[in-house]
Backbone as CSV, one residue per row, in Angstrom:
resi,resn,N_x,N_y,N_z,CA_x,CA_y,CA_z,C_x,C_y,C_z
1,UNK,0.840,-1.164,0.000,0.000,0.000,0.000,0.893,1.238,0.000
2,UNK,0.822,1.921,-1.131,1.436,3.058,-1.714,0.665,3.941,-1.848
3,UNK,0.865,5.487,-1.196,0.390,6.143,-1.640,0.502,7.104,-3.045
4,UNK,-0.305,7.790,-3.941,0.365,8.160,-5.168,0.520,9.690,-4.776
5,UNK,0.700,10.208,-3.474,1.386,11.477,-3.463,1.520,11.555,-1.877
6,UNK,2.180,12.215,-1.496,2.712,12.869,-0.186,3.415,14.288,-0.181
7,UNK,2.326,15.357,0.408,2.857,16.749,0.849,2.550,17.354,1.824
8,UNK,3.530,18.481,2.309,3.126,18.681,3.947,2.799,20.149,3.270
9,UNK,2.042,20.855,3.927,1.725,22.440,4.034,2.188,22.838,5.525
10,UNK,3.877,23.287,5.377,4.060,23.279,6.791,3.311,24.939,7.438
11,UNK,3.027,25.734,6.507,2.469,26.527,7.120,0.525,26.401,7.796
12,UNK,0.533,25.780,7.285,-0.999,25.083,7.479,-0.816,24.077,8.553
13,UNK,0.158,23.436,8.736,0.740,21.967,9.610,-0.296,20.989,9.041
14,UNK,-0.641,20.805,7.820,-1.026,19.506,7.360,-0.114,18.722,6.385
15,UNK,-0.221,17.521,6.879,0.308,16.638,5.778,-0.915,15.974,5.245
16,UNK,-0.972,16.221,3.738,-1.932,15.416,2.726,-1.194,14.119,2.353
17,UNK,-1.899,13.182,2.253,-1.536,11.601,1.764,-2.820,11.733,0.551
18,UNK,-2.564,11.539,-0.521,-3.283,11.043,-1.898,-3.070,9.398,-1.684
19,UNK,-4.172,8.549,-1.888,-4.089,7.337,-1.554,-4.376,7.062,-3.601
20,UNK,-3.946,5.504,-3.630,-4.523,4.907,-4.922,-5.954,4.254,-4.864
21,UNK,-6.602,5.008,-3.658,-8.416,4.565,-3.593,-8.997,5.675,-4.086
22,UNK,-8.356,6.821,-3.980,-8.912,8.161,-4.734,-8.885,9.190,-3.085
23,UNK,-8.733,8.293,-2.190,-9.423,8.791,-0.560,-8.215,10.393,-0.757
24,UNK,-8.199,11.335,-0.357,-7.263,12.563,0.010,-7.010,12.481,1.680
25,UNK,-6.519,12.179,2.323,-5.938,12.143,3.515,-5.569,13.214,3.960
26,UNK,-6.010,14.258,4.878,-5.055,15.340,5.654,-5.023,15.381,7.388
27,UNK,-4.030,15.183,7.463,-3.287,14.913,8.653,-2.518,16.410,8.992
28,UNK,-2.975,16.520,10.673,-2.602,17.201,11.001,-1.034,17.271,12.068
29,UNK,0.109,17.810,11.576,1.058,17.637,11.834,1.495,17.318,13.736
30,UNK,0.477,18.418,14.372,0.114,17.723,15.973,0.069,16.621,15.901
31,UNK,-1.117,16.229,15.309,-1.257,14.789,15.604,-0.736,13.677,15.589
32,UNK,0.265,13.934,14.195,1.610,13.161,13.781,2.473,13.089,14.897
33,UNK,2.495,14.128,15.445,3.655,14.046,16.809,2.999,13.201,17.570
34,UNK,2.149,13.560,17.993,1.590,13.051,19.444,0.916,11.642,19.197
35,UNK,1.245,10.899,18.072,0.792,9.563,17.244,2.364,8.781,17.101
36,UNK,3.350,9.335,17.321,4.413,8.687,17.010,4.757,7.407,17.676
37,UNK,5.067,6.336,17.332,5.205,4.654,17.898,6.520,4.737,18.206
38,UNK,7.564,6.058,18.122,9.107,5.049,18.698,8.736,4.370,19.622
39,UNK,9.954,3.557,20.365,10.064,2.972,21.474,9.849,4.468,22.102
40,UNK,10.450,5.152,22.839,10.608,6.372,24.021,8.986,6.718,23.609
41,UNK,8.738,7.098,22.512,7.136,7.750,22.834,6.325,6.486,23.318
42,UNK,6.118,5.834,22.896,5.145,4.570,23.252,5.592,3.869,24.974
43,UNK,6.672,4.511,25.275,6.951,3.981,26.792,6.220,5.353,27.469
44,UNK,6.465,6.489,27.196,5.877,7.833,27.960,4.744,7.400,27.996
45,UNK,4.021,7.241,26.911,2.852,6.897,26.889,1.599,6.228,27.721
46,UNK,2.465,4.775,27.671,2.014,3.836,28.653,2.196,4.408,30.150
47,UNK,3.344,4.606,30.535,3.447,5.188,31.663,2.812,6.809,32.223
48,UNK,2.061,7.088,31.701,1.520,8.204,31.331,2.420,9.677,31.740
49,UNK,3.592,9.293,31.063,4.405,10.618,30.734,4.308,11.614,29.819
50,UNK,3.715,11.317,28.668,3.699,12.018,27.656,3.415,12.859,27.954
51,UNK,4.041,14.796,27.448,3.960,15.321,27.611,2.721,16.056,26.287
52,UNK,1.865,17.076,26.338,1.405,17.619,25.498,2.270,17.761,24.650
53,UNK,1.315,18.008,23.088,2.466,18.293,21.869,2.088,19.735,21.510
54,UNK,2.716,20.835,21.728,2.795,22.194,21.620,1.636,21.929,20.085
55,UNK,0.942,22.840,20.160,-0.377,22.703,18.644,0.406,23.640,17.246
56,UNK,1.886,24.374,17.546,2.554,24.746,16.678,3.167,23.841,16.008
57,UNK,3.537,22.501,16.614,4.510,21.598,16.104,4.680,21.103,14.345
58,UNK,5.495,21.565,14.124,5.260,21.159,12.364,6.076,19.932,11.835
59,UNK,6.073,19.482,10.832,6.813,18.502,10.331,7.987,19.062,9.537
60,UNK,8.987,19.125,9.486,10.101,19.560,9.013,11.011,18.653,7.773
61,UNK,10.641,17.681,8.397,11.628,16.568,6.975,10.598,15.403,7.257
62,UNK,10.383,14.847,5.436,9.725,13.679,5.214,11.035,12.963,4.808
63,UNK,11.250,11.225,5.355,11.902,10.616,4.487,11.518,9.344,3.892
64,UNK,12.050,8.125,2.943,11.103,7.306,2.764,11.936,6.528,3.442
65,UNK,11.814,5.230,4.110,12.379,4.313,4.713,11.871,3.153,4.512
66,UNK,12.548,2.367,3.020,11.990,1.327,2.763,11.202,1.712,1.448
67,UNK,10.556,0.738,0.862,9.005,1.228,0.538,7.657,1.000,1.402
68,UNK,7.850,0.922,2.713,6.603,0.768,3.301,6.031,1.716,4.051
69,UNK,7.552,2.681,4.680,7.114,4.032,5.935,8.149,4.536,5.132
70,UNK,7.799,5.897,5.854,8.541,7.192,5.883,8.853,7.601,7.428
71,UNK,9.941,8.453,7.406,10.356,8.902,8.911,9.922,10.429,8.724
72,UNK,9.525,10.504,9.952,9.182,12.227,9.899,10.133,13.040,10.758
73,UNK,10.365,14.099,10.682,10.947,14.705,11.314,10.492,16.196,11.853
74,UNK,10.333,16.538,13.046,9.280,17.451,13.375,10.023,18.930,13.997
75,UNK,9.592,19.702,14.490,10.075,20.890,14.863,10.311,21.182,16.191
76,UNK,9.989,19.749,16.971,10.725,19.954,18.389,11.620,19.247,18.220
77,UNK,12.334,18.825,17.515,13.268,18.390,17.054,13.337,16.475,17.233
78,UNK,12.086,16.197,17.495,12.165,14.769,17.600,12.254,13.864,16.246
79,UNK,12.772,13.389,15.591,12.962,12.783,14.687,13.254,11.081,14.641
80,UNK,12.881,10.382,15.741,12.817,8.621,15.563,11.304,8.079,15.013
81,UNK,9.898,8.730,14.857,8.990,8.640,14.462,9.101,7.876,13.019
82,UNK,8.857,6.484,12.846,8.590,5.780,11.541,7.066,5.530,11.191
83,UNK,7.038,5.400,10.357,5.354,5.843,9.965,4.895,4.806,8.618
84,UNK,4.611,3.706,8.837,4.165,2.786,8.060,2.997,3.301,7.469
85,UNK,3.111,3.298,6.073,1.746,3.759,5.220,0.940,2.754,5.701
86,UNK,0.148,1.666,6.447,-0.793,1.402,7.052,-1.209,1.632,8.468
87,UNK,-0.268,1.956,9.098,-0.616,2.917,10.311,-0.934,4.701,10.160
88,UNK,-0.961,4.965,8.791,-0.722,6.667,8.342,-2.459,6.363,8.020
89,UNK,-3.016,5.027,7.115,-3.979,5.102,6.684,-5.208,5.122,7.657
90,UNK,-4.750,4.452,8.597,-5.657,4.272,9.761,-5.781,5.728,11.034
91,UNK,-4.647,6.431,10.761,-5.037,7.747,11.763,-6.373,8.722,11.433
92,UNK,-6.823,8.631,12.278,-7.973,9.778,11.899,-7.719,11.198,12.171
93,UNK,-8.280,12.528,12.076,-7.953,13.059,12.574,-8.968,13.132,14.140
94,UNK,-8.543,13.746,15.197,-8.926,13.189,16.257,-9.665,14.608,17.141
């Protein structure tokens, strides 16, 4: 599962996903943060550390990793976030 486009509007903080179902996907770059599966976020998490994700937070660098995810890279400077195009398809916005 490929999407046939990926762009962020970092001034908007959305990232659009164009899917090959026709679906338009926009994701909001918060949410991307505060959705991230590293290990360290997903331990805050559970342990209920996580801190709020500032609602400025933008995405700064897309990369592809693989053909299955992309890594994001965000503006608090956290960058271990991998992002499997079937976990991207399933975020809603929330």
């Amino acid at each position: 599962m490929h999407p046939e486009s990926i762009t962020n509007d970092s001034r908007a903080g959305i990232l659009e996903i164009r899917w090959h179902d026709g679906e338009l996907q926009r994701l909001d770059n918060t949410l991307l943060r505060a959705s991230c599966q590293c290990a360290d976020c997903k331990s805050a998490r559970l342990a209920g550390a996580m801190a709020a994700v500032p609602s400025g937070t933008r995405i700064t660098g897309i990369a592809p990793v693989g053909s299955y995810d992309i890594q994001l890279t965000f503006s608090d400077g956290h960058w271990r976030g991998i992002y499997p195009w079937g976990y991207l398809k399933q975020l809603k916005e929330q």
